[in-house]
Amino acid sequence: MTVTFQQRKVFYFDAEASAGDEEDMVVVPNIPMLSATSQSKHAARFLRLAMASIMDILKIKPFVEVSVSQLLWGYEDPLLKLAKDVVSKDHKLPYEEFGLFYGKNGTSNDIMTIFTGKGDITRYGLVDRWNGKTHLPHWKSDSCNRLNGSDGSIFPPNITPNTTLYVWDKDMCRLLPLKFQKEVVTNGDVLGYRFSPADNVFGDPEHNSENECFCPNGPPCAPNGLFNVSACQYDSPVMLSFPHFYNADPALLNMVDGISPPEKEKHQLFIDVQPQMGTTLRATARVQINLAVSQVMDIKQVATFPDIVFPILWFEDVISGLPSEVTDLLHLATNAPGVAKSALSYGLFIIGGVLLVISVFCLIRNSNRQETLTLESSTHYVNKPANPRPPRNLIPPFPTNGTTKKEPIDVLNPGFVADGNDMS
């Protein structure tokens, strides 16, 4: 009733669709360093001073210049290299380089098990286990740690506007609930339902009480509109949001120069699903990665940094539409049964009407025939002769001839022949 697999996703650079080259150099925050300094904020003072000295020796700065390819797929960071040599085996990071999508180009090491729908079609496409686990270990309740959502590509069939779809992704560390927004028509004139997260899906407990379990070390929790994934990202102060802090506290946008106000059409996450089949027709997953930077006075490299949520990048994972050969089949599968049902209903109605007319005609005809037979029978008895033929006397009367003397039986019945005995 399940299938287990490792997802294979390969990325290729598309120069024609890009504004520059993947070897272009960019200046970005030094995420490993800022993560380390933020984590040391509540450590002993001598540890913070030692960290500052090490960073001086290694010439580690809060901003680095790397290529776009390095930023995405990984580059050797001196702080990570040092941690590899000094950190105990139990606390080592599972990677040797740093990149925002490090280890994600190619077949994933994660083992996913999903339901096939056999035996229970309502669980079709839902996650059963991830790396052998049925629940995550990060949050405060089983409901927040559960995994039984879709990966976003397929959903159980027979979806209605009252259905809540759940999407699970390991980097988000939680199920993302999606609510019905509106009906849409996609490629091939296939009807779809659009589902999007609620406006308060990343709300703090004050704006969304269901998110209280995602705040294991609070209050205080993450600012409204941000989701703190540090619990499942090796304690790195990583915050997720929608692009341009869409549906987040406006103060987050005001802290950073150069970001335009959010727009729903450009920054909303949505999935269009065919309701009867549960197939994803179109999807745009948009997520922004932010770094929560803390001011640490004992580390001179970040002593002038304010407490700020620093946006690193945001990305779109887009399925603009399915191939025409697929949408043609979906159109046929979703519309043909309805047309056939209507045609069958009308056909049966017409046939029933014709049979009813024939039955009424036959009843009327049989009724007329019965009436004719009845009239003919009545006429036969009415026209009988006035003097009916007298009945035959089977035994003639005894002749009297003026006397009462009885005649011998052979005289009375000439057909009787005596056997010689005296019958008188």
C-alpha positions as a Markdown table, in Angstrom:
| # | Residue | x | y | z |
|---|---|---|---|---|
| 1 | Met | 0.0 | 0.0 | 0.0 |
| 2 | Thr | 3.1 | 2.3 | -0.1 |
| 3 | Val | 5.9 | 3.1 | -2.4 |
| 4 | Thr | 9.4 | 4.1 | -1.3 |
| 5 | Phe | 11.8 | 6.2 | -3.4 |
| 6 | Gln | 14.5 | 8.8 | -3.5 |
| 7 | Gln | 13.6 | 11.9 | -5.5 |
| 8 | Arg | 15.8 | 12.8 | -8.4 |
| 9 | Lys | 15.8 | 16.5 | -9.3 |
| 10 | Val | 18.6 | 17.9 | -11.5 |
| 11 | Phe | 19.2 | 21.6 | -12.2 |
| 12 | Tyr | 20.8 | 23.0 | -15.3 |
| 13 | Phe | 21.8 | 26.6 | -15.9 |
| 14 | Asp | 19.6 | 28.3 | -18.5 |
| 15 | Ala | 21.6 | 31.2 | -20.0 |
| 16 | Glu | 18.7 | 32.4 | -22.2 |
| 17 | Ala | 16.3 | 32.7 | -19.2 |
| 18 | Ser | 18.9 | 34.4 | -17.0 |
| 19 | Ala | 19.9 | 38.0 | -16.6 |
| 20 | Gly | 23.6 | 37.1 | -16.1 |
| 21 | Asp | 26.0 | 34.3 | -15.9 |
| 22 | Glu | 26.3 | 31.8 | -13.1 |
| 23 | Glu | 29.9 | 32.9 | -12.6 |
| 24 | Asp | 28.9 | 36.5 | -11.9 |
| 25 | Met | 30.3 | 37.6 | -8.6 |
| 26 | Val | 27.9 | 38.9 | -5.9 |
| 27 | Val | 28.4 | 40.3 | -2.4 |
| 28 | Val | 26.2 | 38.5 | 0.2 |
| 29 | Pro | 26.1 | 38.1 | 4.0 |
| 30 | Asn | 28.4 | 35.5 | 5.4 |
| 31 | Ile | 25.7 | 33.2 | 6.6 |
| 32 | Pro | 28.0 | 30.7 | 8.4 |
| 33 | Met | 29.7 | 33.5 | 10.3 |
| 34 | Leu | 26.5 | 35.4 | 11.2 |
| 35 | Ser | 24.8 | 32.1 | 12.2 |
| 36 | Ala | 27.7 | 31.4 | 14.6 |
| 37 | Thr | 27.8 | 34.8 | 16.1 |
| 38 | Ser | 24.0 | 34.9 | 16.6 |
| 39 | Gln | 24.2 | 31.5 | 18.4 |
| 40 | Ser | 26.9 | 32.7 | 20.7 |
| 41 | Lys | 24.9 | 35.7 | 21.9 |
| 42 | His | 23.9 | 33.8 | 25.1 |
| 43 | Ala | 27.2 | 31.9 | 25.5 |
| 44 | Ala | 29.9 | 32.7 | 28.1 |
| 45 | Arg | 31.8 | 36.0 | 27.4 |
| 46 | Phe | 35.2 | 34.3 | 27.0 |
| 47 | Leu | 33.8 | 32.1 | 24.3 |
| 48 | Arg | 32.6 | 35.2 | 22.4 |
| 49 | Leu | 36.0 | 36.8 | 22.7 |
| 50 | Ala | 37.7 | 33.6 | 21.6 |
| 51 | Met | 35.4 | 33.5 | 18.5 |
| 52 | Ala | 36.3 | 37.1 | 17.7 |
| 53 | Ser | 40.0 | 36.3 | 17.8 |
| 54 | Ile | 39.6 | 33.2 | 15.6 |
| 55 | Met | 37.7 | 35.3 | 13.1 |
| 56 | Asp | 40.5 | 37.9 | 13.1 |
| 57 | Ile | 43.1 | 35.2 | 12.5 |
| 58 | Leu | 41.1 | 33.6 | 9.6 |
| 59 | Lys | 40.2 | 37.0 | 8.2 |
| 60 | Ile | 36.5 | 36.1 | 8.3 |
| 61 | Lys | 34.2 | 39.1 | 7.5 |
| 62 | Pro | 30.5 | 39.5 | 7.8 |
| 63 | Phe | 30.1 | 39.8 | 4.0 |
| 64 | Val | 31.7 | 37.6 | 1.3 |
| 65 | Glu | 32.1 | 37.8 | -2.4 |
| 66 | Val | 31.3 | 34.6 | -4.2 |
| 67 | Ser | 29.9 | 33.6 | -7.6 |
| 68 | Val | 26.2 | 32.8 | -8.1 |
| 69 | Ser | 27.1 | 29.2 | -8.7 |
| 70 | Gln | 29.0 | 29.0 | -5.4 |
| 71 | Leu | 26.2 | 30.7 | -3.4 |
| 72 | Leu | 23.7 | 28.2 | -4.7 |
| 73 | Trp | 25.7 | 24.9 | -4.9 |
| 74 | Gly | 28.4 | 25.4 | -2.3 |
| 75 | Tyr | 31.8 | 26.9 | -1.6 |
| 76 | Glu | 34.5 | 26.1 | 1.0 |
| 77 | Asp | 34.0 | 28.2 | 4.1 |
| 78 | Pro | 36.9 | 28.6 | 6.6 |
| 79 | Leu | 34.6 | 28.5 | 9.6 |
| 80 | Leu | 33.0 | 25.3 | 8.5 |
| 81 | Lys | 36.4 | 23.8 | 7.7 |
| 82 | Leu | 37.5 | 24.7 | 11.3 |
| 83 | Ala | 34.3 | 23.3 | 12.8 |
| 84 | Lys | 34.9 | 20.0 | 10.9 |
| 85 | Asp | 38.2 | 19.6 | 12.7 |
| 86 | Val | 37.3 | 20.6 | 16.2 |
| 87 | Val | 33.6 | 19.7 | 16.7 |
| 88 | Ser | 32.8 | 16.3 | 18.1 |
| 89 | Lys | 31.5 | 13.7 | 15.7 |
| 90 | Asp | 28.0 | 13.9 | 17.3 |
| 91 | His | 27.6 | 17.6 | 16.5 |
| 92 | Lys | 29.3 | 17.7 | 13.1 |
| 93 | Leu | 27.3 | 19.2 | 10.2 |
| 94 | Pro | 26.4 | 16.8 | 7.4 |
| 95 | Tyr | 28.1 | 19.0 | 4.8 |
| 96 | Glu | 31.6 | 20.3 | 4.2 |
| 97 | Glu | 30.8 | 23.3 | 2.1 |
| 98 | Phe | 28.1 | 26.0 | 2.4 |
| 99 | Gly | 25.5 | 26.7 | -0.3 |
| 100 | Leu | 21.9 | 27.6 | -0.1 |
| 101 | Phe | 21.0 | 24.5 | -2.3 |
| 102 | Tyr | 24.0 | 22.4 | -1.4 |
| 103 | Gly | 23.3 | 18.7 | -1.9 |
| 104 | Lys | 20.0 | 19.3 | -3.7 |
| 105 | Asn | 21.2 | 19.0 | -7.3 |
| 106 | Gly | 20.8 | 15.3 | -8.1 |
| 107 | Thr | 19.2 | 12.4 | -6.4 |
| 108 | Ser | 18.3 | 13.2 | -2.8 |
| 109 | Asn | 19.7 | 11.1 | 0.1 |
| 110 | Asp | 16.3 | 11.3 | 1.8 |
| 111 | Ile | 14.1 | 8.2 | 1.6 |
| 112 | Met | 10.4 | 9.0 | 1.1 |
| 113 | Thr | 7.5 | 6.6 | 1.6 |
| 114 | Ile | 4.1 | 7.6 | 0.3 |
| 115 | Phe | 0.7 | 5.8 | 0.1 |
| 116 | Thr | -0.4 | 4.5 | -3.3 |
| 117 | Gly | -4.1 | 4.7 | -2.5 |
| 118 | Lys | -4.6 | 0.9 | -2.5 |
| 119 | Gly | -7.1 | 0.1 | 0.2 |
| 120 | Asp | -7.8 | 3.7 | 1.1 |
| 121 | Ile | -8.0 | 6.2 | -1.8 |
| 122 | Thr | -8.2 | 9.1 | 0.6 |
| 123 | Arg | -4.5 | 8.6 | 1.5 |
| 124 | Tyr | -3.4 | 8.6 | -2.1 |
| 125 | Gly | -0.1 | 10.5 | -2.5 |
| 126 | Leu | 0.3 | 11.3 | 1.2 |
| 127 | Val | 3.5 | 10.9 | 3.1 |
| 128 | Asp | 3.7 | 7.8 | 5.3 |
| 129 | Arg | 7.4 | 8.0 | 6.4 |
| 130 | Trp | 10.4 | 10.2 | 5.8 |
| 131 | Asn | 13.7 | 8.4 | 6.4 |
| 132 | Gly | 11.8 | 5.8 | 8.4 |
| 133 | Lys | 10.1 | 8.4 | 10.6 |
| 134 | Thr | 6.4 | 9.0 | 10.9 |
| 135 | His | 6.8 | 12.3 | 12.9 |
| 136 | Leu | 9.4 | 15.0 | 13.2 |
| 137 | Pro | 11.2 | 15.5 | 16.6 |
| 138 | His | 11.3 | 19.3 | 16.6 |
| 139 | Trp | 8.0 | 20.7 | 17.8 |
| 140 | Lys | 5.9 | 20.6 | 20.9 |
| 141 | Ser | 2.9 | 18.4 | 19.8 |
| 142 | Asp | 2.2 | 15.5 | 17.5 |
| 143 | Ser | -0.1 | 17.5 | 15.4 |
| 144 | Cys | 2.7 | 19.9 | 14.5 |
| 145 | Asn | 5.2 | 17.1 | 14.0 |
| 146 | Arg | 3.1 | 15.0 | 11.7 |
| 147 | Leu | 4.1 | 14.3 | 8.1 |
| 148 | Asn | 1.0 | 13.1 | 6.4 |
| 149 | Gly | 0.8 | 15.7 | 3.7 |
| 150 | Ser | 1.5 | 15.7 | 0.0 |
| 151 | Asp | 4.7 | 16.8 | -1.7 |
| 152 | Gly | 2.5 | 19.1 | -3.8 |
| 153 | Ser | 2.5 | 17.1 | -7.0 |
| 154 | Ile | -0.5 | 14.8 | -6.3 |
| 155 | Phe | -3.4 | 14.8 | -3.9 |
| 156 | Pro | -6.2 | 12.5 | -3.0 |
| 157 | Pro | -9.2 | 12.7 | -5.4 |
| 158 | Asn | -12.7 | 14.2 | -4.8 |
| 159 | Ile | -11.5 | 17.6 | -3.6 |
| 160 | Thr | -14.1 | 20.2 | -2.6 |
| 161 | Pro | -13.9 | 23.9 | -1.7 |
| 162 | Asn | -14.2 | 22.8 | 2.0 |
| 163 | Thr | -11.1 | 20.6 | 1.7 |
| 164 | Thr | -7.8 | 21.7 | 3.3 |
| 165 | Leu | -4.8 | 20.5 | 1.4 |
| 166 | Tyr | -1.5 | 19.9 | 3.3 |
| 167 | Val | 1.9 | 20.1 | 1.7 |
| 168 | Trp | 5.0 | 18.9 | 3.4 |
| 169 | Asp | 8.6 | 19.8 | 2.6 |
| 170 | Lys | 11.6 | 18.8 | 4.7 |
| 171 | Asp | 13.2 | 22.2 | 4.4 |
| 172 | Met | 10.1 | 23.9 | 5.8 |
| 173 | Cys | 10.0 | 21.4 | 8.6 |
| 174 | Arg | 6.2 | 21.4 | 8.8 |
| 175 | Leu | 2.9 | 20.8 | 7.0 |
| 176 | Leu | 1.7 | 23.9 | 5.1 |
| 177 | Pro | -2.1 | 24.1 | 5.0 |
| 178 | Leu | -3.7 | 25.4 | 1.9 |
| 179 | Lys | -7.2 | 26.8 | 1.7 |
| 180 | Phe | -9.6 | 27.1 | -1.4 |
| 181 | Gln | -9.4 | 30.5 | -3.1 |
| 182 | Lys | -11.3 | 30.3 | -6.4 |
| 183 | Glu | -12.0 | 28.2 | -9.5 |
| 184 | Val | -9.6 | 28.5 | -12.4 |
| 185 | Val | -9.4 | 27.2 | -16.0 |
| 186 | Thr | -6.0 | 25.9 | -17.0 |
| 187 | Asn | -4.4 | 24.6 | -20.2 |
| 188 | Gly | -6.8 | 22.5 | -22.3 |
| 189 | Asp | -9.9 | 24.0 | -20.7 |
| 190 | Val | -9.4 | 21.8 | -17.6 |
| 191 | Leu | -11.2 | 23.1 | -14.5 |
| 192 | Gly | -9.1 | 23.5 | -11.4 |
| 193 | Tyr | -9.4 | 24.7 | -7.8 |
| 194 | Arg | -6.8 | 27.2 | -6.6 |
| 195 | Phe | -5.5 | 26.7 | -3.1 |
| 196 | Ser | -3.2 | 29.1 | -1.2 |
| 197 | Pro | -2.0 | 29.4 | 2.4 |
| 198 | Ala | -4.1 | 31.5 | 4.7 |
| 199 | Asp | -2.9 | 35.1 | 5.3 |
| 200 | Asn | -1.9 | 34.1 | 8.9 |
| 201 | Val | -0.2 | 30.8 | 8.1 |
| 202 | Phe | 3.1 | 32.2 | 9.4 |
| 203 | Gly | 1.4 | 34.3 | 12.1 |
| 204 | Asp | 2.7 | 34.4 | 15.6 |
| 205 | Pro | 0.5 | 32.8 | 18.4 |
| 206 | Glu | -1.3 | 36.1 | 18.9 |
| 207 | His | -2.5 | 36.1 | 15.2 |
| 208 | Asn | -2.7 | 32.3 | 14.8 |
| 209 | Ser | -3.1 | 30.2 | 18.0 |
| 210 | Glu | -2.4 | 27.0 | 16.0 |
| 211 | Asn | 1.3 | 28.1 | 15.6 |
| 212 | Glu | 2.0 | 28.1 | 19.3 |
| 213 | Cys | 3.5 | 24.6 | 19.0 |
| 214 | Phe | 6.0 | 25.9 | 16.5 |
| 215 | Cys | 7.6 | 28.1 | 19.1 |
| 216 | Pro | 9.5 | 25.6 | 21.3 |
| 217 | Asn | 11.8 | 28.1 | 22.9 |
| 218 | Gly | 9.3 | 31.0 | 23.3 |
| 219 | Pro | 7.8 | 33.3 | 23.9 |
| 220 | Pro | 9.0 | 35.4 | 22.4 |
| 221 | Cys | 8.5 | 33.7 | 19.0 |
| 222 | Ala | 9.4 | 34.7 | 15.5 |
| 223 | Pro | 7.9 | 38.0 | 14.4 |
| 224 | Asn | 4.5 | 37.9 | 12.7 |
| 225 | Gly | 4.8 | 36.6 | 9.2 |
| 226 | Leu | 8.0 | 34.6 | 9.7 |
| 227 | Phe | 8.6 | 31.0 | 10.4 |
| 228 | Asn | 11.6 | 30.0 | 12.5 |
| 229 | Val | 13.2 | 26.8 | 11.0 |
| 230 | Ser | 16.3 | 26.9 | 13.2 |
| 231 | Ala | 15.1 | 23.8 | 15.1 |
| 232 | Cys | 15.5 | 21.7 | 12.0 |
| 233 | Gln | 18.4 | 23.6 | 10.4 |
| 234 | Tyr | 21.2 | 22.9 | 12.9 |
| 235 | Asp | 20.2 | 25.9 | 15.1 |
| 236 | Ser | 21.0 | 28.3 | 12.3 |
| 237 | Pro | 18.9 | 31.5 | 12.7 |
| 238 | Val | 17.1 | 31.0 | 9.5 |
| 239 | Met | 13.6 | 32.5 | 9.0 |
| 240 | Leu | 11.2 | 31.7 | 6.2 |
| 241 | Ser | 8.7 | 34.1 | 4.8 |
| 242 | Phe | 6.9 | 34.8 | 1.6 |
| 243 | Pro | 8.8 | 37.1 | -0.9 |
| 244 | His | 9.1 | 40.7 | 0.1 |
| 245 | Phe | 7.6 | 39.8 | 3.5 |
| 246 | Tyr | 4.2 | 39.3 | 2.0 |
| 247 | Asn | 1.5 | 39.0 | 4.8 |
| 248 | Ala | 4.2 | 39.8 | 7.4 |
| 249 | Asp | 4.7 | 42.6 | 9.8 |
| 250 | Pro | 5.4 | 45.8 | 7.8 |
| 251 | Ala | 8.2 | 46.7 | 10.2 |
| 252 | Leu | 10.3 | 43.9 | 8.6 |
| 253 | Leu | 10.1 | 45.6 | 5.2 |
| 254 | Asn | 10.9 | 49.0 | 6.7 |
| 255 | Met | 14.2 | 47.7 | 8.2 |
| 256 | Val | 15.7 | 47.0 | 4.8 |
| 257 | Asp | 16.3 | 49.5 | 1.9 |
| 258 | Gly | 15.7 | 48.5 | -1.7 |
| 259 | Ile | 12.8 | 46.1 | -1.3 |
| 260 | Ser | 9.6 | 47.1 | -3.1 |
| 261 | Pro | 6.2 | 46.5 | -1.3 |
| 262 | Pro | 4.8 | 43.0 | -1.7 |
| 263 | Glu | 2.2 | 42.2 | -4.4 |
| 264 | Lys | -0.2 | 39.3 | -4.2 |
| 265 | Glu | 0.1 | 38.3 | -7.9 |
| 266 | Lys | 3.9 | 38.3 | -7.7 |
| 267 | His | 4.6 | 36.9 | -4.3 |
| 268 | Gln | 1.7 | 34.6 | -3.3 |
| 269 | Leu | 2.2 | 30.8 | -3.2 |
| 270 | Phe | -0.6 | 28.8 | -4.9 |
| 271 | Ile | -1.4 | 25.4 | -6.4 |
| 272 | Asp | -4.1 | 24.7 | -8.9 |
| 273 | Val | -5.6 | 21.2 | -8.5 |
| 274 | Gln | -8.0 | 19.2 | -10.6 |
| 275 | Pro | -10.7 | 18.4 | -8.0 |
| 276 | Gln | -12.0 | 15.0 | -9.2 |
| 277 | Met | -8.5 | 13.5 | -10.0 |
| 278 | Gly | -6.4 | 15.3 | -7.4 |
| 279 | Thr | -3.8 | 16.1 | -10.0 |
| 280 | Thr | -1.7 | 19.3 | -9.8 |
| 281 | Leu | -2.4 | 21.4 | -12.9 |
| 282 | Arg | -0.3 | 24.5 | -12.2 |
| 283 | Ala | 1.8 | 25.6 | -9.2 |
| 284 | Thr | 4.0 | 28.5 | -8.1 |
| 285 | Ala | 5.9 | 27.9 | -4.8 |
| 286 | Arg | 7.5 | 31.1 | -3.6 |
| 287 | Val | 9.6 | 31.3 | -0.4 |
| 288 | Gln | 12.0 | 33.8 | 0.9 |
| 289 | Ile | 15.0 | 32.8 | 3.0 |
| 290 | Asn | 16.0 | 35.3 | 5.7 |
| 291 | Leu | 18.7 | 35.4 | 8.3 |
| 292 | Ala | 18.0 | 36.7 | 11.8 |
| 293 | Val | 21.1 | 38.7 | 12.7 |
| 294 | Ser | 21.8 | 39.6 | 16.3 |
| 295 | Gln | 24.0 | 42.3 | 17.7 |
| 296 | Val | 26.8 | 40.8 | 19.8 |
| 297 | Met | 29.0 | 43.5 | 21.5 |
| 298 | Asp | 31.9 | 41.2 | 22.3 |
| 299 | Ile | 32.5 | 40.2 | 18.7 |
| 300 | Lys | 33.8 | 43.3 | 17.0 |
| 301 | Gln | 32.9 | 42.0 | 13.5 |
| 302 | Val | 29.2 | 42.3 | 14.3 |
| 303 | Ala | 29.2 | 44.8 | 17.1 |
| 304 | Thr | 27.7 | 47.5 | 14.9 |
| 305 | Phe | 25.0 | 45.2 | 13.5 |
| 306 | Pro | 21.5 | 45.9 | 14.7 |
| 307 | Asp | 19.0 | 43.1 | 15.5 |
| 308 | Ile | 17.6 | 42.6 | 12.0 |
| 309 | Val | 16.0 | 40.0 | 9.8 |
| 310 | Phe | 18.1 | 40.1 | 6.7 |
| 311 | Pro | 16.6 | 38.8 | 3.5 |
| 312 | Ile | 19.0 | 36.6 | 1.6 |
| 313 | Leu | 17.0 | 35.6 | -1.5 |
| 314 | Trp | 13.6 | 34.3 | -2.6 |
| 315 | Phe | 12.8 | 31.8 | -5.2 |
| 316 | Glu | 10.0 | 30.4 | -7.4 |
| 317 | Asp | 9.4 | 26.8 | -8.1 |
| 318 | Val | 7.0 | 26.9 | -11.0 |
| 319 | Ile | 4.9 | 24.5 | -13.0 |
| 320 | Ser | 3.3 | 26.8 | -15.5 |
| 321 | Gly | 1.1 | 24.0 | -17.0 |
| 322 | Leu | 1.0 | 20.4 | -18.1 |
| 323 | Pro | 1.7 | 19.1 | -21.6 |
| 324 | Ser | -1.3 | 19.1 | -24.0 |
| 325 | Glu | -1.4 | 15.3 | -24.2 |
| 326 | Val | -1.9 | 15.2 | -20.5 |
| 327 | Thr | -4.5 | 17.9 | -20.3 |
| 328 | Asp | -6.4 | 16.3 | -23.2 |
| 329 | Leu | -6.6 | 13.1 | -21.2 |
| 330 | Leu | -7.6 | 15.0 | -18.1 |
| 331 | His | -10.3 | 16.9 | -20.0 |
| 332 | Leu | -11.6 | 13.6 | -21.4 |
| 333 | Ala | -11.5 | 11.9 | -18.0 |
| 334 | Thr | -13.3 | 14.7 | -16.2 |
| 335 | Asn | -15.9 | 15.6 | -18.8 |
| 336 | Ala | -16.7 | 12.4 | -20.6 |
| 337 | Pro | -18.3 | 10.7 | -17.6 |
| 338 | Gly | -20.6 | 13.7 | -17.1 |
| 339 | Val | -21.5 | 13.8 | -20.8 |
| 340 | Ala | -22.1 | 10.1 | -20.9 |
| 341 | Lys | -24.2 | 10.3 | -17.7 |
| 342 | Ser | -26.3 | 13.1 | -19.2 |
| 343 | Ala | -26.7 | 11.2 | -22.5 |
| 344 | Leu | -27.6 | 8.0 | -20.7 |
| 345 | Ser | -30.1 | 9.8 | -18.5 |
| 346 | Tyr | -31.8 | 11.5 | -21.5 |
| 347 | Gly | -31.7 | 8.3 | -23.5 |
| 348 | Leu | -33.3 | 6.3 | -20.8 |
| 349 | Phe | -35.9 | 9.0 | -20.3 |
| 350 | Ile | -36.8 | 9.0 | -24.0 |
| 351 | Ile | -36.9 | 5.2 | -24.1 |
| 352 | Gly | -39.1 | 5.2 | -21.0 |
| 353 | Gly | -41.4 | 7.7 | -22.6 |
| 354 | Val | -41.7 | 5.6 | -25.8 |
| 355 | Leu | -42.4 | 2.4 | -23.8 |
| 356 | Leu | -45.0 | 4.3 | -21.8 |
| 357 | Val | -46.8 | 5.5 | -24.9 |
| 358 | Ile | -46.7 | 2.0 | -26.4 |
| 359 | Ser | -48.1 | 0.5 | -23.2 |
| 360 | Val | -50.9 | 3.0 | -23.0 |
| 361 | Phe | -51.7 | 2.3 | -26.7 |
| 362 | Cys | -51.8 | -1.5 | -26.1 |
| 363 | Leu | -54.0 | -1.0 | -23.0 |
| 364 | Ile | -56.5 | 1.1 | -25.0 |
| 365 | Arg | -56.5 | -1.4 | -27.9 |
| 366 | Asn | -57.0 | -4.4 | -25.6 |
| 367 | Ser | -59.8 | -2.5 | -23.9 |
| 368 | Asn | -61.7 | -1.9 | -27.2 |
| 369 | Arg | -61.3 | -5.6 | -28.2 |
| 370 | Gln | -62.7 | -6.8 | -24.9 |
| 371 | Glu | -65.7 | -4.4 | -25.2 |
| 372 | Thr | -66.4 | -5.8 | -28.8 |
| 373 | Leu | -66.3 | -9.4 | -27.6 |
| 374 | Thr | -68.7 | -8.6 | -24.7 |
| 375 | Leu | -71.2 | -6.9 | -27.1 |
| 376 | Glu | -71.1 | -9.9 | -29.5 |
| 377 | Ser | -71.8 | -12.3 | -26.7 |
| 378 | Ser | -74.8 | -10.3 | -25.5 |
| 379 | Thr | -76.3 | -10.2 | -29.0 |
| 380 | His | -76.2 | -14.0 | -29.3 |
| 381 | Tyr | -78.3 | -14.5 | -26.2 |
| 382 | Val | -80.8 | -11.7 | -27.0 |
| 383 | Asn | -81.6 | -13.2 | -30.5 |
| 384 | Lys | -82.6 | -16.7 | -29.4 |
| 385 | Pro | -85.8 | -18.1 | -31.0 |
| 386 | Ala | -89.1 | -17.4 | -29.2 |
| 387 | Asn | -90.3 | -21.1 | -29.3 |
| 388 | Pro | -87.4 | -23.3 | -28.5 |
| 389 | Arg | -87.3 | -26.9 | -29.7 |
| 390 | Pro | -89.0 | -29.2 | -27.2 |
| 391 | Pro | -86.7 | -31.5 | -25.4 |
| 392 | Arg | -86.6 | -35.1 | -26.4 |
| 393 | Asn | -88.3 | -37.6 | -24.2 |
| 394 | Leu | -85.8 | -40.2 | -23.5 |
| 395 | Ile | -88.5 | -42.5 | -22.1 |
| 396 | Pro | -91.9 | -42.4 | -23.8 |
| 397 | Pro | -94.9 | -42.1 | -21.6 |
| 398 | Phe | -97.0 | -45.1 | -20.8 |
| 399 | Pro | -100.0 | -45.3 | -23.2 |
| 400 | Thr | -103.2 | -45.6 | -21.3 |
| 401 | Asn | -105.8 | -46.1 | -24.1 |
| 402 | Gly | -108.4 | -45.7 | -21.5 |
| 403 | Thr | -107.0 | -48.3 | -19.3 |
| 404 | Thr | -104.4 | -48.6 | -16.6 |
| 405 | Lys | -103.2 | -52.1 | -17.6 |
| 406 | Lys | -99.5 | -52.3 | -17.8 |
| 407 | Glu | -97.9 | -53.6 | -21.1 |
| 408 | Pro | -95.1 | -56.0 | -21.0 |
| 409 | Ile | -91.6 | -54.4 | -21.0 |
| 410 | Asp | -90.8 | -55.8 | -24.5 |
| 411 | Val | -93.8 | -53.9 | -25.9 |
| 412 | Leu | -92.8 | -50.8 | -24.1 |
| 413 | Asn | -89.2 | -51.1 | -25.2 |
| 414 | Pro | -89.0 | -52.9 | -28.6 |
| 415 | Gly | -85.1 | -52.8 | -28.2 |
| 416 | Phe | -85.3 | -55.2 | -25.3 |
| 417 | Val | -85.2 | -58.9 | -26.2 |
| 418 | Ala | -86.2 | -61.4 | -23.6 |
| 419 | Asp | -83.9 | -64.2 | -22.9 |
| 420 | Gly | -86.7 | -66.7 | -22.7 |
| 421 | Asn | -87.6 | -66.2 | -19.1 |
| 422 | Asp | -91.0 | -65.1 | -18.2 |
| 423 | Met | -90.7 | -61.4 | -17.4 |
| 424 | Ser | -94.4 | -60.9 | -16.6 |
